[in-house]
Coordinates of C-alpha atoms in Angstrom, one line a residue:
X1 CA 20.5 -22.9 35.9
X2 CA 17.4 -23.3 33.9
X3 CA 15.8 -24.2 37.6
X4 CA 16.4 -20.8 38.8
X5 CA 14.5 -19.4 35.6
X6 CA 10.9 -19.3 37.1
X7 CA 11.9 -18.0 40.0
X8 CA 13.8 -14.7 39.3
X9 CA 11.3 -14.1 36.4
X10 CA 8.1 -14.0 39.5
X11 CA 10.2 -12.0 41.7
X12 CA 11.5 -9.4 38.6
X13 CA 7.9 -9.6 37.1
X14 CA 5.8 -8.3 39.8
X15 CA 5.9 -7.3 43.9
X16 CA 2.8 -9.4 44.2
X17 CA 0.6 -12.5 43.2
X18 CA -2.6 -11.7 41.1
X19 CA -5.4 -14.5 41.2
X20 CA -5.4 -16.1 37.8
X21 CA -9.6 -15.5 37.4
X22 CA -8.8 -11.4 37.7
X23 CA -6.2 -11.5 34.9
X24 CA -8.0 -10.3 31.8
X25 CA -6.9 -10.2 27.9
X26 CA -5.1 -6.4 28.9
X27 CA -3.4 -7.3 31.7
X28 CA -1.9 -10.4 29.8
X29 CA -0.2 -8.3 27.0
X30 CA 1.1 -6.2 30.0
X31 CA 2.8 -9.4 31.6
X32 CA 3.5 -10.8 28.1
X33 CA 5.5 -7.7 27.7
X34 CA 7.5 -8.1 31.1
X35 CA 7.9 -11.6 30.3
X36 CA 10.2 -10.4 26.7
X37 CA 12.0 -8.1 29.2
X38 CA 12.4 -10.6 31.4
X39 CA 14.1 -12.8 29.2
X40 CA 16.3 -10.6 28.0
X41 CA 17.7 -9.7 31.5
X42 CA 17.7 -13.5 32.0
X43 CA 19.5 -13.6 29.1
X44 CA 21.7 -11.2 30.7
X45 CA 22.0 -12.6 33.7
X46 CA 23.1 -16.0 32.0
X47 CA 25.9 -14.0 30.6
X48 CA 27.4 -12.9 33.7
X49 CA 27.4 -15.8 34.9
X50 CA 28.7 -17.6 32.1
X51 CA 30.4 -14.7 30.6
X52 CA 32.2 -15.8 27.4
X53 CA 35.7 -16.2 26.5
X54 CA 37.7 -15.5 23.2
X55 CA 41.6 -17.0 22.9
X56 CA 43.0 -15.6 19.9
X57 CA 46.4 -17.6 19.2
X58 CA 49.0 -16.5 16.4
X59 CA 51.6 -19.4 17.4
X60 CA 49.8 -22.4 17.3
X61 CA 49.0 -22.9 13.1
X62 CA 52.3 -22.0 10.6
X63 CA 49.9 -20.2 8.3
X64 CA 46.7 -18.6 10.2
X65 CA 45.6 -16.9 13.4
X66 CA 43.5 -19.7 15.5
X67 CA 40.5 -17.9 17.4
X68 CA 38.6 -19.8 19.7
X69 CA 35.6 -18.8 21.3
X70 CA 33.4 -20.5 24.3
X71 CA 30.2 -19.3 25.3
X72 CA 26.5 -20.4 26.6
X73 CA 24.6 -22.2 23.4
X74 CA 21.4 -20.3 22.1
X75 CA 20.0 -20.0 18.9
X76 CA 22.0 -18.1 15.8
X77 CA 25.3 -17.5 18.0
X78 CA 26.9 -19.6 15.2
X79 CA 25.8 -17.1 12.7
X80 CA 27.2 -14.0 15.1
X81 CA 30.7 -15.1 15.3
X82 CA 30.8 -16.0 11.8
X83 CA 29.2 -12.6 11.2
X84 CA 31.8 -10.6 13.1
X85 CA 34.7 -12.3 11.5
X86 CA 33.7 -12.0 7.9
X87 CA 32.1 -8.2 8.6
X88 CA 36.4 -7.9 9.4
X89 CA 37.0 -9.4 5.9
X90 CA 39.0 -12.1 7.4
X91 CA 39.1 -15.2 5.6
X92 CA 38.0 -18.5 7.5
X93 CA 40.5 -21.6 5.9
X94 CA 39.5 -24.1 8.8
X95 CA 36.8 -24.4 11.7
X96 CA 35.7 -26.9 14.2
X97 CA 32.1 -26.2 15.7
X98 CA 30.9 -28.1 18.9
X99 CA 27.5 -26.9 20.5
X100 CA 26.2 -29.7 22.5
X101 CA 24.3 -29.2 25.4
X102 CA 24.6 -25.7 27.3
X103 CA 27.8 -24.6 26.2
X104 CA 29.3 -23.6 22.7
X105 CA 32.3 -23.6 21.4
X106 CA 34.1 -22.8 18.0
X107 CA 37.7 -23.0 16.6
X108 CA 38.5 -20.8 13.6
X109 CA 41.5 -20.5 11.3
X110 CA 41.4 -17.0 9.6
X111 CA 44.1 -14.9 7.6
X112 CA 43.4 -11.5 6.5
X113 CA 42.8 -10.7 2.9
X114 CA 46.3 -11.7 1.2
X115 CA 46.6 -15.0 2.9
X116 CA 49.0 -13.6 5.9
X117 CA 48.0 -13.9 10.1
X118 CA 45.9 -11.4 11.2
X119 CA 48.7 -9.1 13.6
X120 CA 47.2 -5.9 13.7
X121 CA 45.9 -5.1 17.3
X122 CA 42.8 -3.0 16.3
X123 CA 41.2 -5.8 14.9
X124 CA 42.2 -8.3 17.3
X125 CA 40.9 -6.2 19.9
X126 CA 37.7 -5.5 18.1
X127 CA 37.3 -9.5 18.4
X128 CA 37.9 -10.0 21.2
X129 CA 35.1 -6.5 22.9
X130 CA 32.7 -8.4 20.1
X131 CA 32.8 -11.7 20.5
X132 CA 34.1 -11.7 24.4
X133 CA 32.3 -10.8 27.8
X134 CA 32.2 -6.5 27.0
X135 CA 30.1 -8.0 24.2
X136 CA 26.2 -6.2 23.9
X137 CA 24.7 -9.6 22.2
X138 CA 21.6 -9.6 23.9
X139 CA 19.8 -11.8 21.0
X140 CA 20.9 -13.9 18.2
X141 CA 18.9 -11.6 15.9
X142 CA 20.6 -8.3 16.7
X143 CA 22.3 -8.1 13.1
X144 CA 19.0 -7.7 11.5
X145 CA 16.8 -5.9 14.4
X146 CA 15.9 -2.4 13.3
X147 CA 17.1 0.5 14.8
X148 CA 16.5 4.3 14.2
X149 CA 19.0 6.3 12.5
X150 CA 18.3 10.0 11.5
X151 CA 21.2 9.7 9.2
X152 CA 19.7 7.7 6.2
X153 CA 16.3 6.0 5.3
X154 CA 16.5 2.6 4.3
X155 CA 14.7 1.2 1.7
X156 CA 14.6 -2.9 0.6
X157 CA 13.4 -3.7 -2.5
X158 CA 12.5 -6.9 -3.8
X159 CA 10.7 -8.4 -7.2
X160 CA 11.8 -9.6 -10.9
X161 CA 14.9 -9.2 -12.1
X162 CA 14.8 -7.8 -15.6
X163 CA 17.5 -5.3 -17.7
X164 CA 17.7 -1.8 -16.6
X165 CA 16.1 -2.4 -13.6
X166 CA 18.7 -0.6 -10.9
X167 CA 18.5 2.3 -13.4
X168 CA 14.8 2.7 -13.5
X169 CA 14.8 2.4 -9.7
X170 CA 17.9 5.2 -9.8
X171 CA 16.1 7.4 -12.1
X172 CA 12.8 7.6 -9.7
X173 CA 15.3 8.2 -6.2
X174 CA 17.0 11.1 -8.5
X175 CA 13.7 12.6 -9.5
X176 CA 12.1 12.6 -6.2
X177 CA 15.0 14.6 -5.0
X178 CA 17.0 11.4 -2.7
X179 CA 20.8 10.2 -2.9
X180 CA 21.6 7.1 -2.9
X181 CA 24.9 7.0 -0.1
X182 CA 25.3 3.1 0.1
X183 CA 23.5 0.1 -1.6
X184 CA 24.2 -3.2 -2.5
X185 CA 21.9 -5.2 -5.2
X186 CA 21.5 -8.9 -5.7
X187 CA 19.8 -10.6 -8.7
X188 CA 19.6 -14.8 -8.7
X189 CA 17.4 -17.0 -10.8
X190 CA 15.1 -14.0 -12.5
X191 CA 15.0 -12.1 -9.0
X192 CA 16.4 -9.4 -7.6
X193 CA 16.7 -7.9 -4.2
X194 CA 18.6 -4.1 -3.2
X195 CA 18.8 -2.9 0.3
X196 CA 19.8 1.1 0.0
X197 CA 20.7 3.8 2.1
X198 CA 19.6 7.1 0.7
X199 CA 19.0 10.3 2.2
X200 CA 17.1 14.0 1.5
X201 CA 18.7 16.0 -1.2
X202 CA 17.9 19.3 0.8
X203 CA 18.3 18.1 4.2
X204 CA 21.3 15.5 3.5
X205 CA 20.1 13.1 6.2
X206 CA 17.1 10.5 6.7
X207 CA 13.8 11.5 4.8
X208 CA 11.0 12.4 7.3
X209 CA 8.1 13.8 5.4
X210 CA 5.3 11.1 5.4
X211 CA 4.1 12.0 2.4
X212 CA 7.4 11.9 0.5
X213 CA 7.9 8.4 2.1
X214 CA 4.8 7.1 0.6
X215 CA 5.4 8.3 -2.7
X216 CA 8.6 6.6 -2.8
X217 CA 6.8 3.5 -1.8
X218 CA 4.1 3.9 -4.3
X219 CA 6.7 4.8 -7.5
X220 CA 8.9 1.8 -6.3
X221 CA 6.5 -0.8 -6.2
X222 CA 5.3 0.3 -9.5
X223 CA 8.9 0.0 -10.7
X224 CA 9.0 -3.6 -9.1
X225 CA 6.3 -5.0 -10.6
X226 CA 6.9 -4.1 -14.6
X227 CA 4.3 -5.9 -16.4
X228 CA 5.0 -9.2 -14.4
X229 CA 2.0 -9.4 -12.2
X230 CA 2.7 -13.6 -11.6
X231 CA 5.3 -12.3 -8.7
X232 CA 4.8 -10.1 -6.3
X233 CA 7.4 -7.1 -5.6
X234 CA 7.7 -5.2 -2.1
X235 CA 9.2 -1.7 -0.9
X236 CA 9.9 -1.3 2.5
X237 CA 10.7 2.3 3.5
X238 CA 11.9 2.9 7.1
X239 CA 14.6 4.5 9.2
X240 CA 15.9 1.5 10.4
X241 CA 19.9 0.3 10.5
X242 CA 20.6 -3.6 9.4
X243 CA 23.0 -6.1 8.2
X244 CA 23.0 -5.4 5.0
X245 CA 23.7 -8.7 3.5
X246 CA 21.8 -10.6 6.3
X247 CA 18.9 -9.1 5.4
X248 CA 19.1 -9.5 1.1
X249 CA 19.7 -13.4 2.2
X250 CA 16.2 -13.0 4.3
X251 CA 15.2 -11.3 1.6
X252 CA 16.0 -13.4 -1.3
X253 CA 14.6 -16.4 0.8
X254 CA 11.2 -14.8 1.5
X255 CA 11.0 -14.0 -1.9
X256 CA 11.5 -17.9 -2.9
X257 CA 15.0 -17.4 -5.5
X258 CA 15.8 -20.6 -4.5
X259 CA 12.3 -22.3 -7.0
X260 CA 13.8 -23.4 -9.5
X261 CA 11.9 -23.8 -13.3
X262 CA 12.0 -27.3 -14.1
X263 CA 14.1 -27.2 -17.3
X264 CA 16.3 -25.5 -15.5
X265 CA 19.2 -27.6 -16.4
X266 CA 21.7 -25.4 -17.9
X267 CA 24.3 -24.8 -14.9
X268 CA 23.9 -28.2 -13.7
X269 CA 27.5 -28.8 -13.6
X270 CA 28.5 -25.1 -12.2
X271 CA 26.3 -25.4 -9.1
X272 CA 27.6 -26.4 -5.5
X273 CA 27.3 -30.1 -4.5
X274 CA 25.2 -30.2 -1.6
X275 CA 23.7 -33.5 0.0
X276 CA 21.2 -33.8 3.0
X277 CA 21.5 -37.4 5.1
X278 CA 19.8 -38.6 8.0
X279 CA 22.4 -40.4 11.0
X280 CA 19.8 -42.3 12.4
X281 CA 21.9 -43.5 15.1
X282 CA 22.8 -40.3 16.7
X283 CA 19.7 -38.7 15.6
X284 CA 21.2 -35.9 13.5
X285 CA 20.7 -34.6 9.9
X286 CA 23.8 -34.5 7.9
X287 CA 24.6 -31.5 5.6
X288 CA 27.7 -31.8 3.3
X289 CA 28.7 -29.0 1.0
X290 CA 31.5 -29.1 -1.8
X291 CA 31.9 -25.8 -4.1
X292 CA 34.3 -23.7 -5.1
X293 CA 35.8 -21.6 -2.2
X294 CA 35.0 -17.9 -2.1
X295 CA 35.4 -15.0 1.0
X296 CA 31.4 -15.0 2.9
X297 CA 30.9 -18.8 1.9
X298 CA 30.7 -20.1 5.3
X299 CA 28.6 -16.7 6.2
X300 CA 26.2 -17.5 3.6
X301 CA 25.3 -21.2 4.6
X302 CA 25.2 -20.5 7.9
X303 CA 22.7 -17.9 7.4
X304 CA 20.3 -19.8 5.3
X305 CA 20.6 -22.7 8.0
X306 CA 20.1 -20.1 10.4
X307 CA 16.6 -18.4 8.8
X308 CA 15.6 -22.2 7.9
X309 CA 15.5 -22.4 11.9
X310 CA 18.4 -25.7 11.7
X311 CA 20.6 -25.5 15.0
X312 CA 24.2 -26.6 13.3
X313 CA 25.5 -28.8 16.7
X314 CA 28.6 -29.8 15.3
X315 CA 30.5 -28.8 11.8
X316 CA 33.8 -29.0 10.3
X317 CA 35.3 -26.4 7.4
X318 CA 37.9 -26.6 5.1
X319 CA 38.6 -24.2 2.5
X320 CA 42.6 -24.2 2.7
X321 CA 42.4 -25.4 -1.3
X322 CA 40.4 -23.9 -4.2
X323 CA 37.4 -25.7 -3.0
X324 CA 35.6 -25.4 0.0
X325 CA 34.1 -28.8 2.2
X326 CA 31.5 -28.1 4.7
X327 CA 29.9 -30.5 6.9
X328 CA 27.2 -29.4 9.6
X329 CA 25.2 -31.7 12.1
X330 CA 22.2 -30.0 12.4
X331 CA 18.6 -30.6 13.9
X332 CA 15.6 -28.6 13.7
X333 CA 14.9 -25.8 16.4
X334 CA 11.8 -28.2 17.3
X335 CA 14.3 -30.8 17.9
X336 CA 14.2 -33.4 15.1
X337 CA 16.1 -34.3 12.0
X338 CA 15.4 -33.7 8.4
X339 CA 11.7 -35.7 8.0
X340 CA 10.9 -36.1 4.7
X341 CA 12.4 -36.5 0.9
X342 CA 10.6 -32.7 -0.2
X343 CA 12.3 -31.1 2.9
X344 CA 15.4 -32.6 2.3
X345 CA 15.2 -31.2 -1.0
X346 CA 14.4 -27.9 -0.1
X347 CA 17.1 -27.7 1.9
X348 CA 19.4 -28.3 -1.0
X349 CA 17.7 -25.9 -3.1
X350 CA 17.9 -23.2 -0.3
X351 CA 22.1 -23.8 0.2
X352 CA 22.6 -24.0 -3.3
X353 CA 20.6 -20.6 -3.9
X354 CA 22.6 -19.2 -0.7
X355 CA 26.0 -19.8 -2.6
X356 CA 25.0 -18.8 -6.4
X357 CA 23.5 -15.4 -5.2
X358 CA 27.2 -14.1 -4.5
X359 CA 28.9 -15.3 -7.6
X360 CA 28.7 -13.0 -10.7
X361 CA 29.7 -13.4 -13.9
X362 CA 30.4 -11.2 -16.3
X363 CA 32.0 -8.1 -16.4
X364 CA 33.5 -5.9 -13.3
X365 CA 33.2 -2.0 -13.3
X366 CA 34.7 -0.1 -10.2
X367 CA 33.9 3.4 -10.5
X368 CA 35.5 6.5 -8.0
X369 CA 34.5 10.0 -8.1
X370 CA 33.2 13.0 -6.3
X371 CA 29.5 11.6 -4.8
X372 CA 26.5 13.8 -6.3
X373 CA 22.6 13.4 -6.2
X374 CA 22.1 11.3 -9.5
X375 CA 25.2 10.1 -9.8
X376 CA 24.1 6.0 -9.6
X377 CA 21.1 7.3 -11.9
X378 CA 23.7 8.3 -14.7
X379 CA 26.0 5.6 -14.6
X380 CA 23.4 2.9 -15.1
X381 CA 21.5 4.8 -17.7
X382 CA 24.6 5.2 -19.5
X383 CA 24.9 0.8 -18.8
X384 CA 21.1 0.9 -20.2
X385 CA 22.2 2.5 -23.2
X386 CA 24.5 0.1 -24.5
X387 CA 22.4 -2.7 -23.1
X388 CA 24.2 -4.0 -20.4
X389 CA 22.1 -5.4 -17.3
X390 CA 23.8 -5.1 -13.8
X391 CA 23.4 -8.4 -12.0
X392 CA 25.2 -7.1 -8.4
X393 CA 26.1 -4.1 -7.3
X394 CA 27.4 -2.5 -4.3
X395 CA 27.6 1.5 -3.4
X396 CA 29.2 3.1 -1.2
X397 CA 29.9 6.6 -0.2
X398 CA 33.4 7.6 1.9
X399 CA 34.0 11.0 2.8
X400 CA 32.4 12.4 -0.3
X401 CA 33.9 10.0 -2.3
X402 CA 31.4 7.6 -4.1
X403 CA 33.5 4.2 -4.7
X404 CA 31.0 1.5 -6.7
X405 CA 31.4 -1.9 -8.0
X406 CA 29.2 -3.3 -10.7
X407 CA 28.8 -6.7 -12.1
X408 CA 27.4 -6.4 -15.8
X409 CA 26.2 -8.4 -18.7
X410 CA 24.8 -8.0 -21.9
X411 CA 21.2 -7.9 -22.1
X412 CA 20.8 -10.7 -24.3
X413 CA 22.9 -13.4 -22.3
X414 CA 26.5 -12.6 -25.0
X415 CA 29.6 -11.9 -23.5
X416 CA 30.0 -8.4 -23.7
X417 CA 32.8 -6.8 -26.2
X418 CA 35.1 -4.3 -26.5
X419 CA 33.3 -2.0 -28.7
X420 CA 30.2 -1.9 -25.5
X421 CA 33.3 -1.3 -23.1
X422 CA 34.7 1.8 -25.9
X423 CA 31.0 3.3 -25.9
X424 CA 31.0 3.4 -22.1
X425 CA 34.5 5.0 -22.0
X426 CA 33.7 7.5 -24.3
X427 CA 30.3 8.1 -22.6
X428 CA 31.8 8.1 -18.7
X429 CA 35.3 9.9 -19.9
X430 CA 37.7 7.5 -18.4
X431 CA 41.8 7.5 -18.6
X432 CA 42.1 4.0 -16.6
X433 CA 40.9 1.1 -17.8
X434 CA 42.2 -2.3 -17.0
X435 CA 41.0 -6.0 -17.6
X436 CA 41.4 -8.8 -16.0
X437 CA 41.0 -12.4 -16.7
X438 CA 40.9 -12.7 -20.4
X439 CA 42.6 -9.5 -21.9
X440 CA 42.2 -10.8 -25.2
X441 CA 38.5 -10.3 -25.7
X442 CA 38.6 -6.9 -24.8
X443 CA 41.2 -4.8 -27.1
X444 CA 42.2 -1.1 -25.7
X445 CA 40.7 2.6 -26.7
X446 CA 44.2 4.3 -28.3
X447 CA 42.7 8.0 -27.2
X448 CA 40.3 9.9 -25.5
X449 CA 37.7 10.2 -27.3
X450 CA 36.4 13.4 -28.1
X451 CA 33.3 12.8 -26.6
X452 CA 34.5 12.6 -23.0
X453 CA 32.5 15.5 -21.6
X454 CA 29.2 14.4 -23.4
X455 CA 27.8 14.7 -20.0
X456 CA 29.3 18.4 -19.0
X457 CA 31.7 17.5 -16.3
X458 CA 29.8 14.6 -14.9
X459 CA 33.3 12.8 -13.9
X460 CA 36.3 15.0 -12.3
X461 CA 39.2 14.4 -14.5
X462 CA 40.5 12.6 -11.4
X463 CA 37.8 10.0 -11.1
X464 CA 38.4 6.8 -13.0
X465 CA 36.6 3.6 -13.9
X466 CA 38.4 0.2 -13.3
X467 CA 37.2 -2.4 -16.0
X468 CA 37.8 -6.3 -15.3
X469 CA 36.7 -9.7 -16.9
X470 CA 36.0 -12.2 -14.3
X471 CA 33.7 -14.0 -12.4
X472 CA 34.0 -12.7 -8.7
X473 CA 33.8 -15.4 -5.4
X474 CA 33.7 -11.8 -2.9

């Protein structure tokens, strides 16, 4: 097939030969640019031709729906399929990965959230228009190309993590008149990264005034950068749609969370067990991973191999126990195995970085309420106050409904207590407050406090705050 390449691309290209001494530095860009079209509808073509093909069994495992799916190999298809499945929330207990030579081919296991086969026909279907030959993949890097939407403007943020950050960057998006509809924040080894949605306060969709978009740039990056000036912080302001948490793992890699000070011995024992071989006989680089299993695990390896440019050509998951086993075979894109001792390393550092980024500990709020411009702004102030620093958080906005999940600490590394969790309550108003994990360290408000409506109706009576002590694997 790859014979037939040259040809269809000269025939698609152009109705007629040019000389190569009368093609000049313009008309090279011009053909350069056919030639990216032209790859896609090769690409396209390819697909028809190979179109590919999705079994989704729910007799042939006792305690999981098997999907299998065979298409034409290329570059970060792993990372799709695994994208799609976990983007569903379903949880992936077993897979087999083969991609050798031209053709792909991947065996899941997946249950839905509660451990049960995934029956329900919407999301089957989904699967199989996704993943099957009605599927639009036109390029392994679809989940994180950019395109328009007039509904939001999205801004990434990355720089040093440091307490009260999400509320100083809240309090600026409040004052310059923007809402914040979705947004989920990642902090790892003394960085943090945010991808948010946020839209006009008067307008109530994407934010169009130059001007406006520049000042949020300028107040942000200011924000960012504190008084650390030994690493850099960047704002990115556009109107663009992407993977959310594809892009905080680019993000977080860019950005280098995976350097590592070198005294930095403390959660020695706590991190992943990752080990980088070389089969010298077969030519591959060996990639084993032990940790403790979690929803998104196999997501988040599979996208750090992916933006390290690795091709995974074979792999084997477990994670039908409390810990996860991973094993990829992987090359680089240019071909060869792992080549020396400091890229081997890195490529430990970069897995281990991709796992810890999603793990949290501390304590979990869960706040839902009536949405409002300033809302995120208040909470985490009222956080700030009683010196709590959020290490993940994720916002989201449903018809009206603002339903957000933070991950907080105390400032100064202590667990935090119950009378921090009774000045929140009486700050936020809330009537629902539940702990999980250890309910001992954390003993229960007898009333209302008086205070409730310190904030003049900031919280419906309805709204509630769900409290929890654990350290979260989702």
């Amino acid at each position: 097939m790859q014979e037939l390449r040259p040809v269809f691309l000269e025939r698609t290209q152009t109705s007629s030969f040019v000389p190569y001494e009368y093609i000049t530095e313009a008309s090279m860009e011009v053909n350069m640019s056919f030639s990216n079209d032209m790859d896609d509808e090769y690409e396209k073509l390819f697909r028809r031709l190979n179109p590919p093909r999705v079994v989704i069994d729910n007799e042939a495992c006792k305690n999981a729906t098997v999907i299998r799916v065979d298409s034409a190999n290329k570059h970060g298809i792993l990372l799709e399929v695994v994208q799609v499945l976990t983007d569903l929330n379903l949880i992936i207990t077993k897979a087999y990965i083969s991609s050798d030579g031209g053709w792909f081919m991947d065996v899941f296991n997946v249950t839905d959230p509660d451990g049960n086969k995934v029956t329900d026909e919407a999301i089957l279907d989904y699967i199989t228009k996704s993943l099957g030959p009605e599927s639009c993949f036109t390029s392994s890097m679809r989940s994180v190309g950019v395109k328009q939407s007039m509904d939001h403007t999205a801004i990434e943020l990355t720089g040093s993590d440091r307490p009260g950050l999400l509320s100083e960057v809240s309090a600026v998006l409040t004052h310059l008149k923007c809402n914040v509809v979705n947004a989920e924040v990642w902090t790892h080894n003394m960085r943090a990264a945010a991808v948010m949605q946020v839209t006009d306060e008067e307008t109530g969709s994407a934010i169009t005034n130059p001007e406006k978009l520049s000042r949020i740039k300028e107040l942000l990056c200011n924000v960012l950068k504190g008084s650390n000036k030994s690493r850099g912080a960047k704002t990115v302001v556009s109107h663009g749609v992407t993977h959310t948490e594809r892009r905080l793992h680019q993000m977080m890699f860019a950005d280098r969370d995976y350097e590592r000070a070198n005294n930095d011995v403390l959660d020695e024992k706590q991190r992943p067990n990752v080990s980088v071989v070389n089969w010298c006989e077969k030519d591959y680089s060996v990639v084993t991973i032990t940790s403790k299993d979690r929803p998104k695990l196999l997501f988040d390896t599979v996208c750090t191999l992916t933006d390290m440019e690795y091709v995974v050509f074979h792999a084997n998951i477990d994670a039908e126990g409390p810990e996860a086993h991973q094993e990829y075979y992987i090359k680089h894109i240019d071909g060869s195995p792992v080549k020396s001792e400091a890229e081997r390393q890195r490529i430990i550092q970069c897995l281990e970085a991709a796992i810890e980024r999603r793990v949290s500990e501390g304590l979990k709020l869960e706040l839902c309420t009536t949405d409002r411009v300033g809302l995120l702004s208040d909470v985490t102030r009222i956080f700030r106050e009683n010196s709590l620093t959020v290490t993940r958080a994720e916002v989201t906005t449903r018809a009206g409904k603002a339903v957000n999940t933070f991950y907080v600490s105390d400032a100064s590394g202590y667990p935090v207590d119950a009378k921090t969790i009774d000045s929140i309550r009486q700050a936020i108003g809330q009537t629902i407050l539940k702990v999980k994990g250890s309910p001992e360290e954390l003993k229960p408000v007898s009333q209302e406090s008086p205070t409730r409506f310190l904030f003049g109706g900031l919280f419906k009576s309805r709204s509630f705050v769900n409290f929890g002590l654990v350290r979260s694997y989702s």
